[in-house]
CSV table of N, CA and C in Angstrom, one decimal:
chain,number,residue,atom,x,y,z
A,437,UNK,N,-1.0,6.9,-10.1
A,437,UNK,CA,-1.6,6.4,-8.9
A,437,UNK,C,-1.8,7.5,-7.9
A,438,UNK,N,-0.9,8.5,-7.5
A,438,UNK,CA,-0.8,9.3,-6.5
A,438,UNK,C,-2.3,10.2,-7.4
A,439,UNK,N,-2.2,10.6,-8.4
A,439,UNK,CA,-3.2,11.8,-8.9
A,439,UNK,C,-4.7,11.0,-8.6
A,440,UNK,N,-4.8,9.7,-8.8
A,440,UNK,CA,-6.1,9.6,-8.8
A,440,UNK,C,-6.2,9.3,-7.1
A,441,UNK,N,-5.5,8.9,-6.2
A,441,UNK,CA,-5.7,8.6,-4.9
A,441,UNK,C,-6.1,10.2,-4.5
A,442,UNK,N,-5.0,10.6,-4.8
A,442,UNK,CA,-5.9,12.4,-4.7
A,442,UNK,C,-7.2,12.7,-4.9
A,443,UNK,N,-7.5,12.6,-6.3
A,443,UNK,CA,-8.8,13.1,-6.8
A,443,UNK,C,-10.2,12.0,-6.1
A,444,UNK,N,-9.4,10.7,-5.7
A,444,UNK,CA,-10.7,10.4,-4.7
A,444,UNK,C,-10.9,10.5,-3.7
A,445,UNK,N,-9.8,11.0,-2.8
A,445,UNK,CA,-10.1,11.5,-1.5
A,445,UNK,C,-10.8,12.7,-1.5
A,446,UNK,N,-10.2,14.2,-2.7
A,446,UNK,CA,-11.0,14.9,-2.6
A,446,UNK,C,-12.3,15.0,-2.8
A,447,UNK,N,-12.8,14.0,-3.6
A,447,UNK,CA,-14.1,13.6,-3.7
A,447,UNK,C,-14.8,13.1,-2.2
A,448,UNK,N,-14.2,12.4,-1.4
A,448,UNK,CA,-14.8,11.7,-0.4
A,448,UNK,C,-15.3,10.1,-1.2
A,449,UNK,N,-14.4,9.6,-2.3
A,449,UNK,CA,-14.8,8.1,-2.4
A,449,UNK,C,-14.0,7.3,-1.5
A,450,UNK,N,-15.0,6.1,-1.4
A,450,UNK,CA,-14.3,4.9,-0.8
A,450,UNK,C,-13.1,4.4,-1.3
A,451,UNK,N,-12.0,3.8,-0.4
A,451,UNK,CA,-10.8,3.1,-1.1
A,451,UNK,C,-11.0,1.7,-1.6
A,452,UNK,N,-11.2,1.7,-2.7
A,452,UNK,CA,-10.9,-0.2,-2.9
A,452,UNK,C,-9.9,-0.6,-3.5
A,453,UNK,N,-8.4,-0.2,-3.3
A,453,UNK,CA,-7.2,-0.9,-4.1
A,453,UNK,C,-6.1,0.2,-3.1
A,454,UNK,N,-5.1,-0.9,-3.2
A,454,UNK,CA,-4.4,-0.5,-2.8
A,454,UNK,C,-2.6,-0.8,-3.2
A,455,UNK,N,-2.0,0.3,-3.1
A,455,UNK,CA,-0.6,0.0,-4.2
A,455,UNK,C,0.4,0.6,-3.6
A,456,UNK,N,1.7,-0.4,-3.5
A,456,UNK,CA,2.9,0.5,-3.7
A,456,UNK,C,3.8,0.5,-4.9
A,457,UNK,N,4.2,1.8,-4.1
A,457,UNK,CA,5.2,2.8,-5.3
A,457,UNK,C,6.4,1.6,-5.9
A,458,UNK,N,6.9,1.2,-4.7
A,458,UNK,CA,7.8,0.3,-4.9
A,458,UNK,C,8.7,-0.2,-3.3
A,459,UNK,N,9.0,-1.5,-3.7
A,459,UNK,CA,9.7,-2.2,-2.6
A,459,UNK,C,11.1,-2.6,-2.6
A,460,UNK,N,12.2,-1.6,-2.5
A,460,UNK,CA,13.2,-2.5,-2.4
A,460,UNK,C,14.0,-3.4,-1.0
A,461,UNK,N,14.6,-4.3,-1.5
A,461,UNK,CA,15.3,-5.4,-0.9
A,461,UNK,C,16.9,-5.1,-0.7
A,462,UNK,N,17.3,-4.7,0.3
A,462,UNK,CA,18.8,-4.8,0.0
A,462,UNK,C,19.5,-6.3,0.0
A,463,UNK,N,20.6,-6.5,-0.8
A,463,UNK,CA,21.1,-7.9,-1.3
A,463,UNK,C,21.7,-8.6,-0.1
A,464,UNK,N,21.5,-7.9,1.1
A,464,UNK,CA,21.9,-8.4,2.0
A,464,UNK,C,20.9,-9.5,2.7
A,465,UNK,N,19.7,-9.0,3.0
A,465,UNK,CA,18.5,-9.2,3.0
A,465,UNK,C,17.6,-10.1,2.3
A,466,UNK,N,17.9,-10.2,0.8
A,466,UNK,CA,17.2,-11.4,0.0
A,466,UNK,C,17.3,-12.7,0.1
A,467,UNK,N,15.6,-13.0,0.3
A,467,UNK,CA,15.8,-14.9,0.4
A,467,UNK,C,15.5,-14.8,1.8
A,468,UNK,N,15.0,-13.8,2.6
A,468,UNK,CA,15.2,-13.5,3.9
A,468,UNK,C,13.9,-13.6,4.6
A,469,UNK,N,12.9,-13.0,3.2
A,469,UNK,CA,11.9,-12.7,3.5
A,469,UNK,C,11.4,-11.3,3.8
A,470,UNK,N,12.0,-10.2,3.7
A,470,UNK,CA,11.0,-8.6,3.8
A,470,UNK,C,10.5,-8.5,3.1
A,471,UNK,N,10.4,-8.9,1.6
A,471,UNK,CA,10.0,-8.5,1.0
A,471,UNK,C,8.1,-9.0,0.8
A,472,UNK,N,8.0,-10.4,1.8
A,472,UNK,CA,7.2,-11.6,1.6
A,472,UNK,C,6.5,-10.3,3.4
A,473,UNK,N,7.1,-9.6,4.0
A,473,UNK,CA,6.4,-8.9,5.3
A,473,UNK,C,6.2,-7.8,5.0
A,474,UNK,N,6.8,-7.0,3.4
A,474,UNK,CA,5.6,-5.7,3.5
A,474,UNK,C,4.8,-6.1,2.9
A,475,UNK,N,5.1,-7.2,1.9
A,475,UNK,CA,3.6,-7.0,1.1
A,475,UNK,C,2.6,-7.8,2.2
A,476,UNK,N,2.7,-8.3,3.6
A,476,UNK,CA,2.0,-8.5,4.3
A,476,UNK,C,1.1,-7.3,5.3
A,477,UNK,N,2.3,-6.7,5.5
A,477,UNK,CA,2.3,-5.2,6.3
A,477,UNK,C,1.4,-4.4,5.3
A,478,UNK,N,1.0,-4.3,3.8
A,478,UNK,CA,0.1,-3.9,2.8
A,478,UNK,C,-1.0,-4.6,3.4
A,479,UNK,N,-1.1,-5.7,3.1
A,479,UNK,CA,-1.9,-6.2,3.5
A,479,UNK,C,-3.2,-5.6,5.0
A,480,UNK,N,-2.8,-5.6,5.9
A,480,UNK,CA,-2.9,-5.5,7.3
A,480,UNK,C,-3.0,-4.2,7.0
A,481,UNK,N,-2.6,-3.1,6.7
A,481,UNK,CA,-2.8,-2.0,6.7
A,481,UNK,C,-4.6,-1.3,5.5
A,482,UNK,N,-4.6,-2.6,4.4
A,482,UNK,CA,-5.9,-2.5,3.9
A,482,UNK,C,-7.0,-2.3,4.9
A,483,UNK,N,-7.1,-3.6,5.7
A,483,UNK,CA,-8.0,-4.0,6.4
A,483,UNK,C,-8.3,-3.0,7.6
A,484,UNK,N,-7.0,-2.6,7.9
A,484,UNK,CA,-7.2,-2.0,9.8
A,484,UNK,C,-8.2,-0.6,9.8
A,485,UNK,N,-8.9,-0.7,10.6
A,485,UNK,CA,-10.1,0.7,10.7
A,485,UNK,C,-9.3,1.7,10.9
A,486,UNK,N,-10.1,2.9,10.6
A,486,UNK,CA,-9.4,4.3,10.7
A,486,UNK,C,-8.2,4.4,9.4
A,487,UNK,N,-8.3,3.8,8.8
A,487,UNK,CA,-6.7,3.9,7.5
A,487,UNK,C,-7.3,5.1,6.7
């Protein structure tokens, strides 16, 4: 994922997907909901201009 986000920015293509690496939850925290606010925070960061 990182090599091709590379090779399309150095191209100058548009972004259409977007991914993370990974999310963890500490067990403190589960059932709590962060995990349900980055992938919203993903979200919201697709959309916002200038990204």
């Amino acid at each position: 994922m990182l090599g091709w986000a590379y090779e399309d920015r150095r191209r100058g293509w548009r972004r259409t997907a977007l991914s993370a690496l990974g999310i963890t939850v500490d067990t403190a925290h589960q059932g709590r909901g962060p995990s349900y606010r980055m992938l919203e925070a993903l979200r919201e960061a697709l959309v916002r201009p200038g990204r």
